[in-house]
Coordinates of C-alpha atoms and ligand atoms in Angstrom, one line a residue:
X643 CA -9.4 44.7 -13.8
X644 CA -6.7 44.7 -16.4
X645 CA -3.1 43.6 -16.0
X646 CA -0.8 46.6 -16.2
X647 CA 1.4 46.2 -19.3
X648 CA 4.5 48.3 -18.9
X649 CA 6.2 49.8 -21.9
X650 CA 9.3 50.6 -19.9
X651 CA 12.7 49.5 -20.9
X652 CA 14.7 48.9 -24.1
X653 CA 13.8 47.5 -27.5
X654 CA 11.0 48.0 -29.8
X655 CA 7.3 48.0 -28.7
X656 CA 6.8 44.3 -29.4
X657 CA 9.8 43.5 -27.2
X658 CA 8.5 45.6 -24.4
X659 CA 5.0 44.2 -24.4
X660 CA 6.5 40.7 -24.7
X661 CA 8.8 41.2 -21.7
X662 CA 6.1 42.8 -19.5
X663 CA 3.7 39.9 -20.0
X664 CA 6.4 37.2 -19.7
X665 CA 7.6 38.7 -16.5
X666 CA 4.1 38.8 -15.2
X667 CA 3.7 35.1 -15.8
X668 CA 7.1 34.3 -14.4
X669 CA 6.6 36.2 -11.1
X670 CA 3.1 34.9 -10.7
X671 CA 1.1 38.2 -11.1
X672 CA -0.4 36.5 -14.2
X673 CA -1.7 33.0 -13.3
X674 CA -2.5 30.0 -15.5
X675 CA -6.0 30.4 -16.9
X676 CA -6.0 34.2 -16.6
X677 CA -7.5 35.7 -19.7
X678 CA -5.5 38.4 -21.6
X679 CA -7.3 41.3 -23.2
X680 CA -8.1 41.0 -26.9
X681 CA -5.4 42.4 -29.1
X682 CA -7.6 45.2 -30.3
X683 CA -8.4 46.3 -26.7
X684 CA -4.8 46.2 -25.4
X685 CA -3.6 48.1 -28.5
X686 CA -6.1 50.8 -27.8
X687 CA -5.0 51.0 -24.1
X688 CA -1.3 51.2 -25.0
X689 CA -1.9 53.4 -28.0
X690 CA 0.0 51.0 -30.3
X691 CA -1.0 49.2 -33.4
X692 CA -3.0 46.0 -33.1
X693 CA -0.3 44.1 -35.1
X694 CA 2.3 45.0 -32.5
X695 CA 0.3 43.4 -29.7
X696 CA -0.6 40.4 -31.9
X697 CA 3.1 39.8 -32.7
X698 CA 4.0 39.9 -28.9
X699 CA 1.1 37.4 -28.2
X700 CA 2.4 35.1 -31.0
X701 CA 5.9 35.0 -29.5
X702 CA 4.6 34.3 -26.1
X703 CA 2.3 31.6 -27.5
X704 CA 5.2 30.0 -29.4
X705 CA 7.3 29.9 -26.2
X706 CA 4.5 28.2 -24.2
X707 CA 3.5 31.2 -22.0
X708 CA 0.1 31.7 -23.6
X709 CA -2.5 29.6 -25.4
X710 CA -5.0 30.9 -27.9
X711 CA -8.5 29.3 -27.8
X712 CA -10.2 29.7 -31.1
X713 CA -13.0 32.2 -30.7
X714 CA -12.5 32.4 -27.0
X715 CA -9.4 34.6 -26.6
X716 CA -5.9 34.3 -25.3
X717 CA -5.0 32.8 -21.9
X718 CA -2.0 32.2 -19.7
X719 CA -1.0 28.5 -20.4
X720 CA -1.7 26.0 -17.8
X721 CA 1.9 24.8 -17.8
X722 CA 3.3 28.3 -17.3
X723 CA 4.6 28.3 -13.8
X724 CA 5.5 31.2 -11.6
X725 CA 9.2 31.4 -10.9
X726 CA 9.2 33.7 -7.9
X727 CA 8.0 36.9 -6.4
X728 CA 8.0 40.1 -8.4
X729 CA 11.4 41.8 -8.6
X730 CA 11.6 44.5 -6.0
X731 CA 13.4 47.5 -7.6
X732 CA 13.7 49.6 -4.5
X733 CA 17.0 49.1 -2.7
X734 CA 18.5 50.4 0.6
X735 CA 17.8 53.9 1.8
X736 CA 14.1 53.9 1.2
X737 CA 11.4 55.2 3.5
X738 CA 11.6 54.7 7.3
X739 CA 8.8 55.0 9.8
X740 CA 9.1 57.6 12.5
X741 CA 10.7 56.6 15.8
X742 CA 7.5 55.5 17.5
X743 CA 6.9 52.9 14.7
X744 CA 10.4 51.8 14.0
X745 CA 10.4 48.8 16.4
X746 CA 6.8 48.1 17.1
X747 CA 6.4 44.7 18.9
X748 CA 3.7 42.3 17.8
X749 CA 1.5 42.6 20.9
X750 CA -0.7 39.6 20.1
X751 CA 1.7 37.1 18.5
X752 CA -0.4 34.6 16.6
X753 CA 0.1 31.0 17.5
X754 CA -0.6 27.6 16.0
X755 CA -3.5 25.7 17.4
X756 CA -2.8 23.7 20.6
X757 CA -4.6 20.8 22.3
X758 CA -5.4 22.7 25.5
X759 CA -5.8 26.3 24.8
X760 CA -6.0 28.6 27.8
X761 CA -5.5 31.7 25.6
X762 CA -6.8 35.0 26.8
X763 CA -8.6 37.8 25.1
X764 CA -11.1 35.8 23.0
X765 CA -14.6 34.4 23.6
X766 CA -15.7 31.0 22.2
X767 CA -16.5 31.7 18.5
X768 CA -18.6 28.5 18.5
X769 CA -21.2 30.1 20.8
X770 CA -21.9 33.0 18.4
X771 CA -25.5 33.0 17.1
X772 CA -24.5 32.7 13.4
X773 CA -28.0 32.1 12.0
X774 CA -29.6 35.1 13.8
X775 CA -26.7 37.3 12.8
X776 CA -27.0 36.3 9.1
X777 CA -30.7 37.1 9.2
X778 CA -30.1 40.5 10.7
X779 CA -27.3 41.5 8.3
X780 CA -29.2 40.1 5.3
X781 CA -32.2 42.3 6.3
X782 CA -30.0 45.4 6.2
X783 CA -28.8 44.5 2.7
X784 CA -32.3 44.2 1.3
X785 CA -32.9 46.5 -1.7
X786 CA -34.2 49.8 -0.7
X787 CA -32.7 49.5 2.7
X788 CA -29.1 48.8 1.7
X789 CA -26.5 51.0 3.3
X790 CA -25.5 53.5 0.6
X791 CA -23.3 56.6 0.7
X792 CA -21.3 58.0 3.6
X793 CA -22.7 58.0 7.1
X794 CA -22.2 59.7 10.5
X795 CA -18.7 59.1 11.8
X796 CA -20.1 58.7 15.3
X797 CA -22.0 55.6 14.2
X798 CA -25.4 54.4 13.1
X799 CA -28.0 56.4 15.1
X800 CA -29.9 53.2 16.1
X801 CA -26.7 51.6 17.4
X802 CA -25.7 54.7 19.4
X803 CA -29.2 54.7 20.9
X804 CA -29.0 51.0 21.7
X805 CA -25.6 51.3 23.3
X806 CA -26.7 54.2 25.4
X807 CA -29.7 52.1 26.7
X808 CA -27.4 49.1 27.2
X809 CA -24.7 50.9 29.3
X810 CA -27.4 52.7 31.2
X811 CA -29.3 49.5 32.0
X812 CA -26.4 47.1 32.6
X813 CA -23.7 49.4 33.9
X814 CA -25.5 52.4 35.2
X815 CA -23.5 54.6 32.8
X816 CA -25.9 57.4 32.2
X817 CA -25.6 58.4 28.6
X818 CA -27.7 59.6 25.7
X819 CA -27.2 58.5 22.1
X820 CA -25.3 61.7 21.5
X821 CA -22.7 60.8 24.0
X822 CA -21.9 57.5 22.2
X823 CA -19.3 57.2 19.5
X824 CA -19.2 53.8 17.8
X825 CA -15.7 52.6 17.1
X826 CA -13.8 49.7 15.5
X827 CA -13.4 47.9 18.8
X828 CA -12.1 49.3 22.1
X829 CA -8.7 49.8 20.3
X830 CA -10.0 52.5 18.0
X831 CA -11.7 54.2 20.9
X832 CA -8.2 54.4 22.6
X833 CA -6.7 55.7 19.4
X834 CA -9.3 58.4 18.9
X835 CA -9.1 59.6 22.5
X836 CA -5.3 59.8 22.1
X837 CA -5.7 61.8 18.9
X838 CA -7.9 64.4 20.5
X839 CA -6.2 64.7 23.9
X840 CA -2.5 64.0 23.5
X841 CA 0.4 66.0 22.1
X842 CA 3.8 64.3 21.5
X843 CA 5.7 64.1 24.8
X844 CA 2.6 64.1 27.0
X845 CA 2.7 61.7 29.9
X846 CA 0.2 58.9 29.9
X847 CA -0.2 56.7 33.0
X848 CA -1.1 53.0 32.4
X849 CA -1.4 50.1 34.7
X850 CA 1.6 47.9 35.3
X851 CA 1.2 45.1 34.5
X852 CA -1.3 46.2 31.9
X853 CA -2.8 45.9 28.4
X854 CA 0.0 46.2 25.8
X855 CA -2.3 47.4 22.9
X856 CA -3.4 50.4 25.0
X857 CA 0.2 51.2 25.8
X858 CA 1.0 50.9 22.1
X859 CA -1.9 53.2 21.1
X860 CA -0.7 56.0 23.4
X861 CA 2.9 55.5 22.5
X862 CA 2.1 55.7 18.8
X863 CA 0.9 59.2 19.3
X864 CA 4.2 60.2 20.8
X865 CA 3.1 60.0 24.4
X866 CA 5.6 59.1 27.2
X867 CA 3.8 56.1 28.7
X868 CA 4.6 55.4 32.4
X869 CA 3.6 52.3 34.2
X870 CA 1.9 52.7 37.6
X871 CA 1.8 49.7 40.0
X872 CA -1.4 47.8 40.7
X873 CA -2.2 46.2 44.1
X874 CA -5.1 44.3 45.5
X875 CA -7.3 47.5 45.3
X876 CA -6.3 48.4 41.8
X877 CA -4.1 51.2 40.5
X878 CA -2.0 52.8 43.3
X879 CA -3.0 56.4 43.0
X880 CA -0.2 57.7 45.1
X881 CA 2.3 56.5 42.4
X882 CA 0.7 58.5 39.6
X883 CA 3.2 60.8 37.9
X884 CA 2.0 64.4 38.7
X885 CA 2.4 65.4 35.0
X886 CA 0.1 62.7 33.6
X887 CA -2.4 64.1 31.1
X888 CA -4.3 60.9 30.8
X889 CA -4.7 57.8 33.0
X890 CA -5.8 54.5 31.4
X891 CA -7.4 52.0 33.7
X892 CA -9.4 48.7 33.7
X893 CA -11.2 49.1 37.0
X894 CA -13.9 46.4 36.7
X895 CA -11.4 43.6 36.0
X896 CA -7.8 44.8 35.9
X897 CA -6.0 43.5 32.9
X898 CA -4.3 41.1 33.4
X899 CA -4.4 40.6 37.2
X900 CA -8.2 40.5 37.5
X901 CA -8.6 42.6 40.6
X902 CA -11.4 45.2 40.9
X903 CA -10.5 48.7 41.8
X904 CA -11.9 49.5 45.2
X905 CA -14.5 52.2 45.6
X906 CA -12.1 54.2 47.7
X907 CA -9.5 54.1 44.9
X908 CA -12.1 55.0 42.3
X909 CA -12.9 58.1 44.2
X910 CA -9.3 58.9 44.8
X911 CA -8.5 58.6 41.1
X912 CA -11.3 61.0 40.2
X913 CA -10.2 63.5 42.8
X914 CA -6.6 63.1 41.5
X915 CA -7.8 63.7 37.9
X916 CA -9.7 66.8 39.0
X917 CA -6.7 68.2 40.9
X918 CA -4.3 67.5 38.0
X919 CA -6.6 68.4 35.1
X920 CA -6.2 64.9 33.6
X921 CA -8.5 62.6 31.6
X922 CA -9.4 59.1 32.7
X923 CA -10.0 56.3 30.2
X924 CA -12.1 53.6 31.8
X925 CA -11.8 50.4 29.7
X926 CA -14.7 48.2 30.7
X927 CA -13.8 45.4 28.3
X928 CA -15.3 42.3 29.9
X929 CA -17.4 43.1 32.9
X930 CA -20.5 41.7 31.3
X931 CA -19.2 38.3 32.6
X932 CA -19.5 38.7 36.3
X933 CA -19.4 35.5 38.4
X934 CA -19.2 36.8 42.0
X935 CA -19.7 39.9 44.1
X936 CA -21.8 42.9 43.4
X937 CA -20.6 45.1 40.5
X938 CA -18.8 48.2 41.6
X939 CA -19.9 51.6 40.4
X940 CA -18.1 52.5 37.1
X941 CA -15.8 55.5 37.3
X942 CA -18.1 57.1 34.7
X943 CA -21.0 57.0 37.2
X944 CA -19.0 58.6 39.9
X945 CA -17.5 61.3 37.7
X946 CA -19.0 64.7 38.3
X947 CA -16.2 66.6 36.5
X948 CA -16.7 65.2 32.9
X949 CA -13.2 63.7 33.0
X950 CA -14.0 60.0 32.2
X951 CA -14.2 58.5 28.8
X952 CA -15.9 55.1 29.2
X953 CA -14.9 52.5 26.6
X954 CA -16.7 49.2 25.9
X955 CA -16.4 46.5 23.3
X956 CA -18.4 43.7 21.6
X957 CA -15.2 41.7 21.2
X958 CA -15.9 39.6 24.3
X959 CA -19.6 39.3 24.3
X960 CA -19.8 38.6 20.5
X961 CA -16.7 38.3 18.4
X962 CA -13.4 40.2 18.1
X963 CA -13.6 40.0 14.3
X964 CA -16.7 42.1 14.3
X965 CA -14.5 45.1 15.2
X966 CA -17.2 46.9 17.1
X967 CA -16.8 48.9 20.3
X968 CA -17.8 52.3 21.6
X969 CA -16.8 55.2 23.7
X970 CA -19.1 57.2 25.9
X971 CA -17.6 60.7 25.7
X972 CA -18.1 63.8 27.8
X973 CA -19.8 66.6 26.0
X974 CA -16.6 68.7 25.8
X975 CA -14.9 66.0 23.6
X976 CA -17.9 64.8 21.6
X977 CA -17.3 66.8 18.5
X978 CA -13.5 66.2 18.4
X979 CA -13.8 62.5 18.9
X980 CA -16.5 62.3 16.2
X981 CA -14.3 64.2 13.7
X982 CA -11.3 62.1 14.7
X983 CA -13.2 59.1 13.6
X984 CA -14.0 60.8 10.3
X985 CA -10.3 61.6 9.8
X986 CA -9.2 58.0 10.9
X987 CA -11.4 56.0 8.6
X988 CA -14.6 57.8 7.8
X989 CA -17.0 55.7 9.7
X990 CA -17.8 52.0 10.5
X991 CA -19.6 49.5 8.3
X992 CA -23.2 50.7 8.2
X993 CA -25.0 47.4 7.7
X994 CA -23.1 45.7 10.5
X995 CA -23.8 48.6 12.9
X996 CA -27.5 48.5 12.0
X997 CA -27.6 44.7 12.5
X998 CA -26.1 45.0 15.9
X999 CA -28.6 47.7 16.8
X1000 CA -31.4 45.3 15.9
X1001 CA -29.7 42.5 17.8
X1002 CA -29.6 44.6 20.9
X1003 CA -33.1 46.1 20.5
X1004 CA -34.6 42.6 20.2
X1005 CA -33.0 41.5 23.5
X1006 CA -30.7 39.1 21.7
X1007 CA -27.5 40.4 23.1
X1008 CA -28.8 40.2 26.7
X1009 CA -29.9 36.6 26.0
X1010 CA -26.6 35.7 24.4
X1011 CA -24.7 37.1 27.4
X1012 CA -26.9 35.1 29.8
X1013 CA -26.4 31.9 27.8
X1014 CA -22.6 32.2 27.3
X1015 CA -22.1 33.3 30.9
X1016 CA -23.4 29.9 32.1
X1017 CA -20.9 28.2 29.8
X1018 CA -18.0 30.4 31.0
X1019 CA -19.0 30.0 34.6
X1020 CA -18.6 26.3 34.4
X1021 CA -15.1 26.5 32.8
X1022 CA -14.1 29.1 35.3
X1023 CA -15.1 27.1 38.3
X1024 CA -13.2 24.0 36.9
X1025 CA -10.1 26.3 36.4
X1026 CA -10.4 27.8 39.9
X1027 CA -10.8 24.3 41.4
X1028 CA -7.4 23.4 39.8
X1029 CA -5.8 26.3 41.5
X1030 CA -7.4 26.0 44.9
X1031 CA -5.7 24.0 47.6
X1032 CA -5.3 21.4 48.9
X1033 CA -6.9 19.3 46.1
X1034 CA -6.0 21.7 43.2
X1035 CA -3.4 20.2 40.9
X1036 CA -1.7 23.6 40.4
X1037 CA -2.0 24.8 44.0
X1038 CA 1.6 23.8 44.9
X1039 CA 2.9 26.1 42.2
X1040 CA 0.4 28.9 41.8
X1041 CA -1.9 31.1 43.9
X1042 CA -5.0 32.6 42.2
X1043 CA -5.5 36.3 42.3
X1044 CA -9.0 36.9 43.5
X1045 CA -11.3 38.2 40.7
X1046 CA -15.0 38.2 40.0
X1047 CA -15.4 38.9 36.3
X1048 CA -14.1 38.4 32.8
X1049 CA -12.8 35.6 30.7
X1050 CA -9.4 34.9 32.4
X1051 CA -7.8 34.5 35.8
X1052 CA -4.3 35.3 36.9
X1053 CA -2.3 33.2 39.3
X1054 CA 0.9 34.2 40.9
X1055 CA 3.9 31.8 41.1
X1056 CA 5.0 30.5 44.5
X1057 CA 8.6 31.1 45.3
X1058 CA 11.1 29.1 43.3
X1059 CA 8.8 28.4 40.4
X1060 CA 10.2 29.3 36.9
X1061 CA 7.1 30.5 35.0
X1062 CA 8.9 31.3 31.8
X1063 CA 10.3 27.8 31.6
X1064 CA 6.8 26.4 32.3
X1065 CA 5.2 28.4 29.5
X1066 CA 7.7 27.2 27.0
X1067 CA 7.6 23.5 28.1
X1068 CA 3.8 23.6 28.3
X1069 CA 3.6 24.8 24.7
X1070 CA 5.6 21.8 23.6
X1071 CA 3.2 19.6 25.6
X1072 CA 0.2 21.1 23.8
X1073 CA -0.9 23.6 26.5
X1074 CA -1.1 27.3 25.8
X1075 CA -0.8 29.7 28.8
X1076 CA 0.7 33.1 29.1
X1077 CA 3.3 34.4 31.5
X1078 CA 2.3 37.4 33.5
X1079 CA 5.6 39.0 32.8
X1080 CA 4.7 39.6 29.2
X1081 CA 2.2 42.2 30.4
X1082 CA 4.9 44.2 32.3
X1083 CA 6.6 46.8 30.3
X1084 CA 8.8 48.3 33.0
X1085 CA 12.1 46.8 34.0
X1086 CA 12.0 44.4 31.1
X1087 CA 9.1 42.5 32.4
X1088 CA 10.9 41.6 35.6
X1089 CA 9.4 44.3 37.8
X1090 CA 7.2 42.2 40.1
X1091 CA 6.1 38.6 40.9
X1092 CA 5.6 36.4 37.9
X1093 CA 2.7 34.2 37.3
X1094 CA 0.4 32.8 34.7
X1095 CA -2.7 34.2 33.0
X1096 CA -5.2 31.6 32.0
X1097 CA -8.1 32.2 29.7
X1098 CA -11.3 30.1 29.6
X1099 CA -12.9 31.7 26.6
X1100 CA -11.7 29.2 24.1
X1101 CA -11.4 25.9 25.9
X1102 CA -14.2 23.4 26.5
X1103 CA -15.1 22.6 30.1
X1104 CA -14.4 19.0 29.4
X1105 CA -10.8 19.9 28.5
X1106 CA -10.1 22.1 31.5
X1107 CA -9.2 19.4 34.1
X1108 CA -7.0 17.4 31.6
X1109 CA -5.3 20.6 30.5
X1110 CA -4.5 21.5 34.1
X1111 CA -3.2 18.1 34.8
X1112 CA -0.9 18.3 31.8
X1113 CA 0.2 21.7 33.0
X1114 CA 0.9 20.4 36.5
X1115 CA 3.1 17.7 35.0
X1116 CA 5.2 20.5 33.4
X1117 CA 5.4 22.4 36.7
X1118 CA 6.6 19.2 38.4
X1119 CA 9.2 18.6 35.7
X1120 CA 10.7 22.1 35.9
X1121 CA 10.4 22.9 39.6
X1122 CA 13.2 21.6 41.8
X1123 CA 12.4 19.6 45.0
Ligands
LIG548 C1 -8.0 45.3 28.4 C2 -8.7 45.0 27.1 N1 -9.3 46.1 26.5 C3 -10.0 45.9 25.4 C4 -10.0 44.7 24.7 C5 -10.8 44.5 23.5 O1 -10.2 45.1 22.4 P1 -11.0 45.3 21.1 O2 -12.4 45.8 21.4 O3 -10.2 46.3 20.4 O4 -11.0 44.0 20.4 C6 -9.3 43.6 25.3 C7 -9.3 42.3 24.6 O5 -8.5 41.4 24.9 C8 -8.7 43.8 26.5 O6 -8.0 42.8 27.1

């Protein structure tokens, strides 16, 4: 790649070339050791005489910006230091995003590492089977088999078939490969569904508290997103706005409370969707990790009307960085969702999708889930022990919300406990936990009891008790009496 020499500005051609290169060195676009094109080549590119370029190079060399190495070309001098970022020429008044994007909050604020990390939303990257994965991806890149050209927007056929088998076997979601669209994580599935179903101003019902990135995906398409309360049985169907065109739910393990939607509510929701001609998006993001109770029937399996889009992800079972998820789409939406993926980004990475298909076909995903579930089960029971009374160190301050699955638990604050103060002080004490209020969008996050959301995907079992003790000390310090 060649450095772009601009002939803009005043002065003769030598001065313009000189200035363009000097500015490049000063603002760091050209770095010490970078090789400049031979004078003959640059002269041809700029359509100037070779002598003009040579004179500019000589001036820059004399001033210490460049060095010539005999027989080896001209380089940016090692002593030439950048003096700052490239000048930005655009001033006020430039482009502005449309309303939906003007003030987008960072929904997953990144944070510095902490000693005791109860962060939610991520599995333990140390448990990922790196060697196996490398072998599978390398096999896809072997000559003759390497992914070339454009592919099907709905995803690699082997992966679609593997996903259909997997959801049928593990979740009793009956689907064929044709019903599956591979996506860049669950998030892209939500985006694609929003593209094909929503018009600006449409009402979308989401759980409150709920998953902020889902809310953001629908709002970005101009939807009016309305939070609907969740109780111990899941989404309160009687509170759904009658005009909702789409209802987004996490019935297996409500995010973030953790409750499962009761069978009665599931049936009510489907009947409601039928009666109101609405779509239901079932985000089944972490139910592979189930530690108690019998799994409930997914909405998809109960849906006779073709209203449910079932969304899954490999972000919890494997790694979020893989960016692989999927949607099981009713036949009436199949073509539209597939074409929406083409419009959005063409399709996913072919070799990665093929490698995941092999990984699943060889039974390695099932084995990986079995192995990691044991690790998470231990961390989870240590965490729950800290919340359970009377011996639990956090029991005086928090009460766990019953849940059976996933990689986090939620605990509600007992009266008089200031959770927001705890979260901040805990951070200073090296413990990361999240306040439940940050997942409430209505009433400025104040619309219901507060509490903590504690993840056990990223923390070693050995660190759980010590982390909870440190957290309990923070509770003691900020709680009166
Ligand atoms: C409710 C919910 N849905 C989906 C996901 C996974 O998202 P993605 O597949 O886009 O990484 C998460 C991850 O935290 C989640 O909490």
